[in-house]
CSV table of C-alpha atoms in Angstrom, one decimal:
chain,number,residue,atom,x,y,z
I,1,UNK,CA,60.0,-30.2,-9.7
I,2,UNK,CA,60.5,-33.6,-10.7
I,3,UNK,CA,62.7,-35.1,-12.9
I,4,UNK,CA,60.4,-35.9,-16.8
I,5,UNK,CA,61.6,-39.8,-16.3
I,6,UNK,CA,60.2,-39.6,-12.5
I,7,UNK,CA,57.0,-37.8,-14.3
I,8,UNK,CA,56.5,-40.9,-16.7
I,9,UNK,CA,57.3,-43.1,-14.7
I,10,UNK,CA,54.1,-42.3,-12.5
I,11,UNK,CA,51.8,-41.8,-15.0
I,12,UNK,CA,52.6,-44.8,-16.9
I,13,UNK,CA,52.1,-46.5,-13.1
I,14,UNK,CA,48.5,-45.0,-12.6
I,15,UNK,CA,47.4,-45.5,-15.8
I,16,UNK,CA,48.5,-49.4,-15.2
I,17,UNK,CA,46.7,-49.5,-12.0
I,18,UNK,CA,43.2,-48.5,-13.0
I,19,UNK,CA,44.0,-50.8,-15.9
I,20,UNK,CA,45.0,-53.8,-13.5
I,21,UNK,CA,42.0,-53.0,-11.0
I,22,UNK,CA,39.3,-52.6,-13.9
I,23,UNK,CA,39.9,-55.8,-15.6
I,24,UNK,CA,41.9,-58.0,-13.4
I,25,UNK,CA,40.5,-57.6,-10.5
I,26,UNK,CA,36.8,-56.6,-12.0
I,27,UNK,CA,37.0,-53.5,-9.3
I,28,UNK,CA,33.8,-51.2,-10.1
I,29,UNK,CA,35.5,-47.9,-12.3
I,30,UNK,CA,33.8,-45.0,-10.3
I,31,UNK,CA,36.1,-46.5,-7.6
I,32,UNK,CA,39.2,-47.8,-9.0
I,33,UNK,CA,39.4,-44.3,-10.8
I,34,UNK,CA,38.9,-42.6,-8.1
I,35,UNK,CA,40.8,-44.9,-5.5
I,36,UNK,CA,44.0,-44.3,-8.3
I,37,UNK,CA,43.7,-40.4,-8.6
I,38,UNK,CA,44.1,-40.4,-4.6
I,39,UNK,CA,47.3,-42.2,-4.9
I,40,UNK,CA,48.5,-40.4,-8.1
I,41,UNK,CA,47.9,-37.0,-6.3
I,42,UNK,CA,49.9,-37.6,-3.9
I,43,UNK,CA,53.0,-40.0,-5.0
I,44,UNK,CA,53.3,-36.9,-7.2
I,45,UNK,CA,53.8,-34.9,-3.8
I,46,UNK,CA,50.8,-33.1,-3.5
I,47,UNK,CA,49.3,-31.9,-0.3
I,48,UNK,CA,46.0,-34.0,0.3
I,49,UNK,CA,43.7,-31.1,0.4
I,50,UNK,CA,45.0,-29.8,-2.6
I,51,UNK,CA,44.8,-33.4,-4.4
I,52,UNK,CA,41.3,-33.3,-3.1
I,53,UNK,CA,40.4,-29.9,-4.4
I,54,UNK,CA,41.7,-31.4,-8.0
I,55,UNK,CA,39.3,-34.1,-7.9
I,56,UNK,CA,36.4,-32.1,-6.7
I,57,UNK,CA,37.4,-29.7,-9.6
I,58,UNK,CA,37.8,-31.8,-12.5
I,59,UNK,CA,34.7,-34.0,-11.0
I,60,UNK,CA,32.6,-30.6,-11.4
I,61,UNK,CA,33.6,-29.0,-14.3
I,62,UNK,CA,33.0,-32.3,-16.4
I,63,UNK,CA,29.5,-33.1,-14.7
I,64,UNK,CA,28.4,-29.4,-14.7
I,65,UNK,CA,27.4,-30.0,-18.6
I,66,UNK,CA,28.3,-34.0,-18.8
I,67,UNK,CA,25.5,-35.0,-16.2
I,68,UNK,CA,22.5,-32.2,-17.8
I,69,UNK,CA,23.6,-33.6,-21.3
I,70,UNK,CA,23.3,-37.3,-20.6
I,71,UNK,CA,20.1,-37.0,-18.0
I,72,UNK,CA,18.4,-35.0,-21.0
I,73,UNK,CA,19.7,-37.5,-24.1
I,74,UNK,CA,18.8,-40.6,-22.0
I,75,UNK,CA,15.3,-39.3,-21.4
I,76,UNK,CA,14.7,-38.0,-25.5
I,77,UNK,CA,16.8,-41.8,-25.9
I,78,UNK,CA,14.5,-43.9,-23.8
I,79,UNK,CA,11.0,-42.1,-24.7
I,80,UNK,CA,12.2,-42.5,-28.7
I,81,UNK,CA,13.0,-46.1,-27.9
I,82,UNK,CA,9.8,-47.1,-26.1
I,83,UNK,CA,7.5,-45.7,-28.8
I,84,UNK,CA,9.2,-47.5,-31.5
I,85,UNK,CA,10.6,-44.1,-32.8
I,86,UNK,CA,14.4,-45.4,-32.5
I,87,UNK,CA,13.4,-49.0,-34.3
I,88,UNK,CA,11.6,-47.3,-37.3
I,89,UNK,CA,14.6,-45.2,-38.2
I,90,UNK,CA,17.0,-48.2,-37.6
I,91,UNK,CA,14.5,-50.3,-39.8
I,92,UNK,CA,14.5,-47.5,-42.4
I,93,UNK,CA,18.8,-47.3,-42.9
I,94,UNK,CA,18.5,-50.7,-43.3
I,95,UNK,CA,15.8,-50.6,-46.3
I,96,UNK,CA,17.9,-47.8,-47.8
I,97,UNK,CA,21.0,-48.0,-47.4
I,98,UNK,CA,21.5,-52.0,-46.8
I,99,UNK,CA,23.9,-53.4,-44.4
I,100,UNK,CA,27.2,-53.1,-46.5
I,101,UNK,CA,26.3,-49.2,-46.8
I,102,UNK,CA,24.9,-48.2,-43.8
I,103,UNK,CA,28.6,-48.0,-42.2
I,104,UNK,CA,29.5,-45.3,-45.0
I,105,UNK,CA,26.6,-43.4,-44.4
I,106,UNK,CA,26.9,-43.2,-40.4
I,107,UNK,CA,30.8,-41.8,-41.3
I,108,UNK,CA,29.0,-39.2,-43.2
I,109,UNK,CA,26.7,-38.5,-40.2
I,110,UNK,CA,29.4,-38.6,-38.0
I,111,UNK,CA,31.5,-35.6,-40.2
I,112,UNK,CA,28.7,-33.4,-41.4
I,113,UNK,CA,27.2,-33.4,-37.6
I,114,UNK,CA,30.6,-33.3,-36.1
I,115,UNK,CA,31.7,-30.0,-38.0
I,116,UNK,CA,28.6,-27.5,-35.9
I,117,UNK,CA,27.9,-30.7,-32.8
I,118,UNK,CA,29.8,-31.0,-29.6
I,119,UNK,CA,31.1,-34.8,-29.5
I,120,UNK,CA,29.2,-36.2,-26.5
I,121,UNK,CA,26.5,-34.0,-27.2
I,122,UNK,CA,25.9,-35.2,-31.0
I,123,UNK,CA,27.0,-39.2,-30.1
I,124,UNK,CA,24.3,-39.2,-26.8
I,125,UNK,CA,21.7,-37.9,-28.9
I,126,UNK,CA,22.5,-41.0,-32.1
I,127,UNK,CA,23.8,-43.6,-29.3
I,128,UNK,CA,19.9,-45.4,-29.3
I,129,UNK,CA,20.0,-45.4,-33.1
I,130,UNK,CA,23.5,-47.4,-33.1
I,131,UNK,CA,22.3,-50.0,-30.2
I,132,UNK,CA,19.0,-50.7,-32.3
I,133,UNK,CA,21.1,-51.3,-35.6
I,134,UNK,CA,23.1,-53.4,-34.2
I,135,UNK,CA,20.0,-55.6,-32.7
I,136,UNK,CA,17.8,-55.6,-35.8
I,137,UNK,CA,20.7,-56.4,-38.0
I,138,UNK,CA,22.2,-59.1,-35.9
I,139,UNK,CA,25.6,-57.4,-35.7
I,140,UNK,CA,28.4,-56.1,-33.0
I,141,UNK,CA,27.2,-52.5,-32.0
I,142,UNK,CA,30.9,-51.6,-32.7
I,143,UNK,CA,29.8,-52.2,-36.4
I,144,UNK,CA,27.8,-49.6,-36.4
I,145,UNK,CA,29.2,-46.9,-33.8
I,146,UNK,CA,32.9,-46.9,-34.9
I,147,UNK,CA,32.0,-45.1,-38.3
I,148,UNK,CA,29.8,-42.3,-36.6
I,149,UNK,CA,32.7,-42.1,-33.7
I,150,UNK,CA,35.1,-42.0,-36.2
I,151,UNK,CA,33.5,-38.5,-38.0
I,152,UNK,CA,32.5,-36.9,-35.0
I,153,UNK,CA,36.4,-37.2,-33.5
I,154,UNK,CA,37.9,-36.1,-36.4
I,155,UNK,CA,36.1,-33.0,-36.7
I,156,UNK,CA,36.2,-32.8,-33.2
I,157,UNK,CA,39.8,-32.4,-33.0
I,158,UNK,CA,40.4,-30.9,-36.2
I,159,UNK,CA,37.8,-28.1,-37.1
I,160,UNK,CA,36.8,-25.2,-35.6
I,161,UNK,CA,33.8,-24.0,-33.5
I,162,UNK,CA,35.3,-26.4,-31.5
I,163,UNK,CA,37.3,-25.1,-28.5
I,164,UNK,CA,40.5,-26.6,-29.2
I,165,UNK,CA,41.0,-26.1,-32.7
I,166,UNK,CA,39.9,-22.7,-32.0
I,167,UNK,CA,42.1,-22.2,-29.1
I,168,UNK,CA,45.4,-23.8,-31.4
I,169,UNK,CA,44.2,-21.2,-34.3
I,170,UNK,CA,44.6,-18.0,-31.8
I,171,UNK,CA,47.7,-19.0,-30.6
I,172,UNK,CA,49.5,-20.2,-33.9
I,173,UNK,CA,47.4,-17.2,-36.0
I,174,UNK,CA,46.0,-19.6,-38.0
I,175,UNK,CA,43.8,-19.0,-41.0
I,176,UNK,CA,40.7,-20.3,-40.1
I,177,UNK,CA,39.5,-20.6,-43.9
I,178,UNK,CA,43.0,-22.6,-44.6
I,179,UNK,CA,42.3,-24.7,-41.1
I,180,UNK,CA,38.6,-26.0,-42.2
I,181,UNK,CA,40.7,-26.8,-45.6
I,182,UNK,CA,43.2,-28.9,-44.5
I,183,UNK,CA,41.1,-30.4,-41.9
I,184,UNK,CA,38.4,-31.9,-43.7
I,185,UNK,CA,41.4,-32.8,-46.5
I,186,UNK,CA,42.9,-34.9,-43.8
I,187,UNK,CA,39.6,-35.9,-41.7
I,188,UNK,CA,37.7,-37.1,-44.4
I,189,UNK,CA,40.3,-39.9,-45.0
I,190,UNK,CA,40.8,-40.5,-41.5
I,191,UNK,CA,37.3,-40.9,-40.3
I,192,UNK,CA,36.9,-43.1,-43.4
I,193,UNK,CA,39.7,-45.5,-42.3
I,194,UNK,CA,38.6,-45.3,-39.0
I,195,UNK,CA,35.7,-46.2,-39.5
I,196,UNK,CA,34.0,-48.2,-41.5
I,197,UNK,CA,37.3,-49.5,-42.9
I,198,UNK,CA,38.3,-50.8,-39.0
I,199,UNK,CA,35.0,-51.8,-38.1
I,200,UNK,CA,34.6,-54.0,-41.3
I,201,UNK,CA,37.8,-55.5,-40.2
I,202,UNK,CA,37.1,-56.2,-36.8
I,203,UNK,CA,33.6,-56.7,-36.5
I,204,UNK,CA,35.2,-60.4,-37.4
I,205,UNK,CA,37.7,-60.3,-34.8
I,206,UNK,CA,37.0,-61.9,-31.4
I,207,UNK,CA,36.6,-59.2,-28.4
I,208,UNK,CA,34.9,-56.5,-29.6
I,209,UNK,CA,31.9,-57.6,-28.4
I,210,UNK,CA,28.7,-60.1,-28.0
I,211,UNK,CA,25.3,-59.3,-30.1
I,212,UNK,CA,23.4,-59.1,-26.9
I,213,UNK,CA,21.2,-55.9,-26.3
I,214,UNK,CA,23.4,-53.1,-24.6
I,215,UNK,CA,21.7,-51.5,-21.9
I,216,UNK,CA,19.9,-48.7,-23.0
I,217,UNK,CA,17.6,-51.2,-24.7
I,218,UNK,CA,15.3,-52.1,-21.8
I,219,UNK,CA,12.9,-54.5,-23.0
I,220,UNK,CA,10.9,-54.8,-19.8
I,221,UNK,CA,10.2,-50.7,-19.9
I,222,UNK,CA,6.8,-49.4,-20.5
I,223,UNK,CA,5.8,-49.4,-24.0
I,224,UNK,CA,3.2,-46.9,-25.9
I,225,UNK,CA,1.7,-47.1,-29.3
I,226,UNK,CA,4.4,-46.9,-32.0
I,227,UNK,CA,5.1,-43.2,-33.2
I,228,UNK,CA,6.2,-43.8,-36.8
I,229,UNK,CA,9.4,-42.8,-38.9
I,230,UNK,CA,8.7,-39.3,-39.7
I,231,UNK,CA,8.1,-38.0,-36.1
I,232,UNK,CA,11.0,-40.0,-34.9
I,233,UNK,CA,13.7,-38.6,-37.0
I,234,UNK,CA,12.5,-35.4,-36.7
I,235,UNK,CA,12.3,-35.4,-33.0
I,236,UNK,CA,15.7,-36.9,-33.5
I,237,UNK,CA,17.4,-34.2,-35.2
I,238,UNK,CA,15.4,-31.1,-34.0
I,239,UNK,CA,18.0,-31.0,-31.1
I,240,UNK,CA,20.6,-31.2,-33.8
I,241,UNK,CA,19.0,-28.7,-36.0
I,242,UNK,CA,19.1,-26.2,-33.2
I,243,UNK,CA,22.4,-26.4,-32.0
I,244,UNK,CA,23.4,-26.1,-35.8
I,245,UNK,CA,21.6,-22.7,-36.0
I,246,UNK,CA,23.0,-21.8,-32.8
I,247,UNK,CA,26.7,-22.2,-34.2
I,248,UNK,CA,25.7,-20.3,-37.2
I,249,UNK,CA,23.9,-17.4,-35.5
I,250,UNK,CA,27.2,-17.0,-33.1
I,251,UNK,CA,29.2,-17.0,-35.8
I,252,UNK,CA,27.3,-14.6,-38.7
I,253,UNK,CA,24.6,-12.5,-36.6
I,254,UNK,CA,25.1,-9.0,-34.9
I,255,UNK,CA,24.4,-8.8,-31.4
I,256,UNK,CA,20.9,-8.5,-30.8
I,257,UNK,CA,17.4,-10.4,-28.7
I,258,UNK,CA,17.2,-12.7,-32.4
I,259,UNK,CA,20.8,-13.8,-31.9
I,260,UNK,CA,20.3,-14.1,-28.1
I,261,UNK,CA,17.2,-16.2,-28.5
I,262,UNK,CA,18.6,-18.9,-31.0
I,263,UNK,CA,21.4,-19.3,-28.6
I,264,UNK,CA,19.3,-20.0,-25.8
I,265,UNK,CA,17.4,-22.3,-27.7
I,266,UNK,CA,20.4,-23.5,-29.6
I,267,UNK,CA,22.6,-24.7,-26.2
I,268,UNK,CA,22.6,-28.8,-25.8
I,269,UNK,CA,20.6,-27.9,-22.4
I,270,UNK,CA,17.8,-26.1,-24.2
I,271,UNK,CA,18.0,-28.3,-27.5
I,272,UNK,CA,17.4,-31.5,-25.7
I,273,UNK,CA,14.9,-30.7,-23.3
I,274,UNK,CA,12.3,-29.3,-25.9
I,275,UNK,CA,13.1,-32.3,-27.6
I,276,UNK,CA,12.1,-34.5,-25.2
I,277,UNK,CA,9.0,-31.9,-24.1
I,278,UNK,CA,8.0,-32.5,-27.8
I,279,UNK,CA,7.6,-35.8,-28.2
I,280,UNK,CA,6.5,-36.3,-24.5
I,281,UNK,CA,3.5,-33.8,-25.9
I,282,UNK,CA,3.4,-35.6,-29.1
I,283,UNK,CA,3.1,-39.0,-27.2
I,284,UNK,CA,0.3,-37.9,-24.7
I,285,UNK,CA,-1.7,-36.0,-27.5
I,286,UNK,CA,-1.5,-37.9,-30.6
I,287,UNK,CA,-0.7,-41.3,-29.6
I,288,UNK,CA,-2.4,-41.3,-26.0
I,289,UNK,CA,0.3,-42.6,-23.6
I,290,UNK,CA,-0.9,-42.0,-20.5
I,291,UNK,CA,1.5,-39.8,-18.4
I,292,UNK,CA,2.3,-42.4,-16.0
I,293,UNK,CA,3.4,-44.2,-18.5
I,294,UNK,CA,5.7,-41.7,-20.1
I,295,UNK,CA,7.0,-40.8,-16.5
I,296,UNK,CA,7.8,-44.8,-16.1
I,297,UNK,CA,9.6,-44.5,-19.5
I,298,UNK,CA,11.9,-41.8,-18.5
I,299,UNK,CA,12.7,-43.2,-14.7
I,300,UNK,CA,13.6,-46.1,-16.3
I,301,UNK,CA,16.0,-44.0,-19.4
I,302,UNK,CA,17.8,-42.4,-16.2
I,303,UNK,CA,18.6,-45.5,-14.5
I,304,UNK,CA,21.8,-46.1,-16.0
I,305,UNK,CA,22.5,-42.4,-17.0
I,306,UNK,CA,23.4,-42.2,-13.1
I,307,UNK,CA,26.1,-44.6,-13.1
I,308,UNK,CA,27.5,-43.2,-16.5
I,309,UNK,CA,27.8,-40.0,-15.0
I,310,UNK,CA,29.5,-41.4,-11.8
I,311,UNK,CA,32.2,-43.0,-14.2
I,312,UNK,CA,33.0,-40.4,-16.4
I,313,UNK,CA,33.0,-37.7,-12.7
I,314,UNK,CA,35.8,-40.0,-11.3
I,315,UNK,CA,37.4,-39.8,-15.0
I,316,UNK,CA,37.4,-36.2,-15.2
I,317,UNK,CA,38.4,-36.1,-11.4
I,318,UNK,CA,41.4,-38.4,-12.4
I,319,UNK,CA,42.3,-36.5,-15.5
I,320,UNK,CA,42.4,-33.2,-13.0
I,321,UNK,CA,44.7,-34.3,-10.9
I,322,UNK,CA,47.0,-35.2,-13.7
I,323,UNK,CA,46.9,-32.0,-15.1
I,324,UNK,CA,47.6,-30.3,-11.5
I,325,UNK,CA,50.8,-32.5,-10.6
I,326,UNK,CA,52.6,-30.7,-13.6
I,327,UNK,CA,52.8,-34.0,-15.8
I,328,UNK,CA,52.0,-32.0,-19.0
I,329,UNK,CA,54.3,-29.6,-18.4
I,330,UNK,CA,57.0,-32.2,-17.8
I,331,UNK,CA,56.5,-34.3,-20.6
I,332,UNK,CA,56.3,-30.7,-22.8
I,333,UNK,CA,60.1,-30.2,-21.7
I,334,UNK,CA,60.7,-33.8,-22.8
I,335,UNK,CA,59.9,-33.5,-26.3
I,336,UNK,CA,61.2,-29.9,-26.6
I,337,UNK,CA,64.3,-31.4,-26.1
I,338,UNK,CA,64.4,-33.7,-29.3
I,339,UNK,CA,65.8,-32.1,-32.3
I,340,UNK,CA,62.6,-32.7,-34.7
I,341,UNK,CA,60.3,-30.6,-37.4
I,342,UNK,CA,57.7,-28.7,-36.2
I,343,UNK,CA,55.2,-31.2,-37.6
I,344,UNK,CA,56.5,-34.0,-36.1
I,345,UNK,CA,57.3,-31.7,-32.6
I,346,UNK,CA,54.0,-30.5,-32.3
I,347,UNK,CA,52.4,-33.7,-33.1
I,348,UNK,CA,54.7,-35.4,-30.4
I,349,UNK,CA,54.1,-33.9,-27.9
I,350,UNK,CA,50.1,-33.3,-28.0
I,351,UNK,CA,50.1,-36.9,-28.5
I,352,UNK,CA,52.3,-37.0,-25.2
I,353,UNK,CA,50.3,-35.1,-23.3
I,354,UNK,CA,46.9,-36.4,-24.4
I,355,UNK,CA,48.0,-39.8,-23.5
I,356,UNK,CA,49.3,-38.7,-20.0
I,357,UNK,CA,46.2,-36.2,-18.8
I,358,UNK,CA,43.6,-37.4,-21.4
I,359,UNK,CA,42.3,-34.3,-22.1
I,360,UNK,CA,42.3,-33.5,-26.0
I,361,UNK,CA,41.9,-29.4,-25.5
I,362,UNK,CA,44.3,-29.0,-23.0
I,363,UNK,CA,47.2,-31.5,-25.3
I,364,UNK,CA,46.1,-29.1,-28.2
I,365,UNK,CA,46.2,-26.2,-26.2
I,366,UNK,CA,50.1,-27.0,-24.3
I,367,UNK,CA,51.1,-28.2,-27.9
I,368,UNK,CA,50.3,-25.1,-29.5
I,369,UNK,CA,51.7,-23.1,-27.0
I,370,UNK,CA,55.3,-24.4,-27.3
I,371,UNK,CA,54.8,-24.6,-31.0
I,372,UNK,CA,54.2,-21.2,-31.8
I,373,UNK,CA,57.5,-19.5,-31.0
I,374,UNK,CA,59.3,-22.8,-33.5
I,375,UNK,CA,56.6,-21.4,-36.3
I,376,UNK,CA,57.8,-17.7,-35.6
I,377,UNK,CA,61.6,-18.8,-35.9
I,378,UNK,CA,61.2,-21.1,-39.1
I,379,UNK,CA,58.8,-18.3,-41.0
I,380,UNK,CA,56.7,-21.2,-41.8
I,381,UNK,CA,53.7,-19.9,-44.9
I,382,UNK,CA,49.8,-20.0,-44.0
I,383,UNK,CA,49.3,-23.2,-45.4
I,384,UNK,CA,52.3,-25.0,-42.9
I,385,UNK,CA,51.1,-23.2,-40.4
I,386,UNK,CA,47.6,-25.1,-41.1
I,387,UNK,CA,48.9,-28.2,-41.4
I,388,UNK,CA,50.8,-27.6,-38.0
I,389,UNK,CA,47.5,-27.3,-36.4
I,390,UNK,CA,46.1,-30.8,-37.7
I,391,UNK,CA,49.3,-32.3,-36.7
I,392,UNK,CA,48.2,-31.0,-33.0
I,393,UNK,CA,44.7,-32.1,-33.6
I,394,UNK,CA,45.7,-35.9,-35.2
I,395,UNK,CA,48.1,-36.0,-31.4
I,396,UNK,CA,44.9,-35.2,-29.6
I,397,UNK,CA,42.9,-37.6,-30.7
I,398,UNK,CA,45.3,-41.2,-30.4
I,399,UNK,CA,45.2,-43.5,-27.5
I,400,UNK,CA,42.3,-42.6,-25.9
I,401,UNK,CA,42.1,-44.5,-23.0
I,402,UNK,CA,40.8,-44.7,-18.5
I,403,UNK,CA,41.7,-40.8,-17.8
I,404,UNK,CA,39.8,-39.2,-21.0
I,405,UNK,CA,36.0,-39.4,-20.7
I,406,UNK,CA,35.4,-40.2,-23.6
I,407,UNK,CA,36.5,-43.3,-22.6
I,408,UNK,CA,33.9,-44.0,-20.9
I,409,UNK,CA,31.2,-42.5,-22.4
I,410,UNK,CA,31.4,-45.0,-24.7
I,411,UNK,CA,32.3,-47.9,-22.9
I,412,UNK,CA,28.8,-47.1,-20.7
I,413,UNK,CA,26.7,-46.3,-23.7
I,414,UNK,CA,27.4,-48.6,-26.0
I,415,UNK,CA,27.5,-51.5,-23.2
I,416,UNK,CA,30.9,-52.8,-23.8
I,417,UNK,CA,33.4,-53.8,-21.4
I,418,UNK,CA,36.9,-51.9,-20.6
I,419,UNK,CA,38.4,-54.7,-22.5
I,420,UNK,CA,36.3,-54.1,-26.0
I,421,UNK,CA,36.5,-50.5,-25.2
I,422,UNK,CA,40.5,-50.8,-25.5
I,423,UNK,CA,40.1,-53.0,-28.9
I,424,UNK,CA,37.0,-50.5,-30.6
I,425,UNK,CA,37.3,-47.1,-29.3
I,426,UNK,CA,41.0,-46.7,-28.5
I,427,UNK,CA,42.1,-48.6,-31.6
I,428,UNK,CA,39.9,-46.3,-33.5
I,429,UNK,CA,41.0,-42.9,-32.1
I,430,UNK,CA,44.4,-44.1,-32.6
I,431,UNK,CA,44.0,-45.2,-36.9
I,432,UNK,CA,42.3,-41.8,-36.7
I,433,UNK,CA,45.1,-39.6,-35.1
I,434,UNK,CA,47.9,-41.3,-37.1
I,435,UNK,CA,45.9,-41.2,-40.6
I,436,UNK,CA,45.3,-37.0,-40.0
I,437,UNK,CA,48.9,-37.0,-39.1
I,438,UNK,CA,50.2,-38.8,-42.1
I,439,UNK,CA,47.6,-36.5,-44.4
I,440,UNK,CA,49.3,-33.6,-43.2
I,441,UNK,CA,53.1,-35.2,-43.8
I,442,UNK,CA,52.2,-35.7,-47.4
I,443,UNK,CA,50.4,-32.7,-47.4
I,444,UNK,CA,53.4,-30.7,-46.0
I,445,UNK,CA,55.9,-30.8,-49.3
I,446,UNK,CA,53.4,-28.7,-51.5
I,447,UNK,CA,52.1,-26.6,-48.9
């Protein structure tokens, strides 16, 4: 096995390459990630087919929901968009809540969706309401998105049902009631200062983007007769609503056909696509779009899903094989070498391996896993123990950068370049992931 400097050395090296090729060079991302995880597979000594089999592995697990999620939000996105839905709601935050406010009220979206909501599942579905903000206000889309992106990470990374809160919880016996605690004691502040605190400061700054129309706003698409506020935001949250019920149903109901049938309807798959069968109906029966029309509308919404989903494959494909050449496990040994508290360990090192292999669950997940037997030895009480397991989540969220696809989700939906992608998104997760880690290191003395 190779030596943890010859480890970091390499991934600091690939990580620099799709870096250099993306924005120096302007080389398109589907191939400079994928060009890069070739390389990286095998400088780290990997046979080819097996470096192959990682990027055909990490390309489908990500796309197997990624790709159904995005084709179904894009459609719901455009057909919400092109009847006027998306800009009535927009128009109606604005009236309500004002400009100065509407920041504070996305973070509050962002957390109370983000507690039940997948990440790129609840951020696809409000993407077209952030884009039309920022266009009928006359601001930076950042100003808007980096609030909701702020709650939804934070409780992504720190709350269970998701999976790798969930998974940290079984491996460090964690109280779940004491987890939500401390997690939303040190989210809430952290999505706050990640959000609408940061994107009032930079939406100044130059770099984080123009106020041109990202590009799921297609003016030139097929337009039908507006379909008002009310039927908008409900069409808008019914996928949300279900999904909610879903979580609560796997959680609180006995087996049976009820709890089997609000989980079918409750998955993102089911959610979204009798979302978008509802207000295609609603369209072609109340507001009488022809369907031509509405098929033109949701061609037109999948046009740039398809090259979002190449990006964030090759992402995932890249993360894989950095996962596979061992460069977690090397950079685990690393850290477990440095005399530290289990705090500061655990939050090390899942912000180690987060930045090398991208993936937030699986930094959580190898974090936890060397942490637990430290927790045995120092007899640590319930509460520590649940502040050990936001320190993991706060590592798992920083420095999200080209081999997390999150990444580019973002980057693709919100129309900015890798560049205001660095300066929004990664600058974000990063204020996020060091506030829940501080939280839980003032938290720590009286726990």
């Amino acid at each position: 096995m190779a030596e943890p400097w010859h480890t970091l050395l390499l991934v600091a090296a690939s990580i620099a390459a799709v870096i250099l090729l993306v924005l120096k060079l302007k080389l398109q991302p589907f191939v400079a990630l994928l060009l890069v995880a070739l390389v990286t597979g095998l400088a780290f000594g990997g046979d080819p087919q097996a470096v192959i089999g990682a990027i055909r592995k990490g390309t489908g697990e990500a796309l197997g929901f990624v790709a159904v999620v995005i084709g179904l939000g894009a459609v719901l996105g455009g057909l919400l968009e092109a009847s006027g839905g998306v800009n009535a709601i927009a128009h109606r935050l604005l009236d309500v809540f004002g400009e100065k406010r509407i920041p504070w009220a996305l973070t509050a979206i962002g957390i109370v969706v983000g507690v039940p909501l997948f990440f790129d599942v609840a951020f696809i579905i409000l993407a077209p309401l952030l884009t039309t903000l920022a266009i009928r206000s006359e601001r930076r889309v950042t100003y808007f998105a980096l609030p909701l992106l702020a709650g939804l990470m934070t409780m992504h990374a720190l709350l269970p049902p998701h999976p790798g809160p969930v998974a940290v919880a079984e491996l460090l016996h964690t109280d779940y009631g004491r987890m939500a605690f401390y997690g939303l004691i040190c989210g809430i502040p952290s999505a706050i200062l990640a959000g609408p605190v940061f994107a009032t400061l930079a939406h100044g700054a130059p770099g984080f983007g123009t106020l041109g129309p990202p590009p799921m706003l297609d003016e030139g698409a097929p337009q039908t007769r507006p379909i008002g506020f009310w039927p908008a935001l409900l069409a808008m949250l019914f996928p949300l609503a279900l999904i909610l019920i879903a979580a609560v149903a796997g959680q609180a109901m006995a087996a049976g056909p009820a709890k089997t049938l609000l989980l079918f309807l409750g998955h993102p798959f089911t959610a979204l696509m009798l979302a978008a069968l509802s207000v295609t109906a609603w369209l072609r029966i109340v507001e009488n779009a022809p369907f031509a029309t509405l098929s033109k509308i949701m061609t037109r919404a999948l046009e740039p899903a398809g090259l979002m989903v190449l990006i964030i494959g090759a992402g995932a494909a890249y993360k894989e094989v950095l996962i596979e050449s061992g460069a977690g496990t090397q950079i685990t040994h690393a850290v477990s070498a440095a005399q530290v508290s289990v705090p500061v360990f655990a939050f090390l090192l899942s912000a180690f391996v987060r930045v090398a292999q991208g993936s937030a669950t699986v930094a959580m997940v190898t974090a936890a896993g060397l942490a637990a037997p430290l927790i045995t030895a120092a007899a640590l009480s319930p509460n520590r123990i649940a502040l050990v397991t936001v320190a993991i989540g706060a590592g798992a969220t920083v420095a999200s950068h080209v081999n997390d696809t999150g990444f580019w989700l973002v980057k693709q939906y919100l129309g900015l370049t890798e560049a205001q992608t660095f300066r929004s998104w990664t600058i974000g997760a990063t204020i996020a992931g060091l506030s829940s880690f501080a939280m839980a290191l003032l938290l720590w003395p009286f726990a």
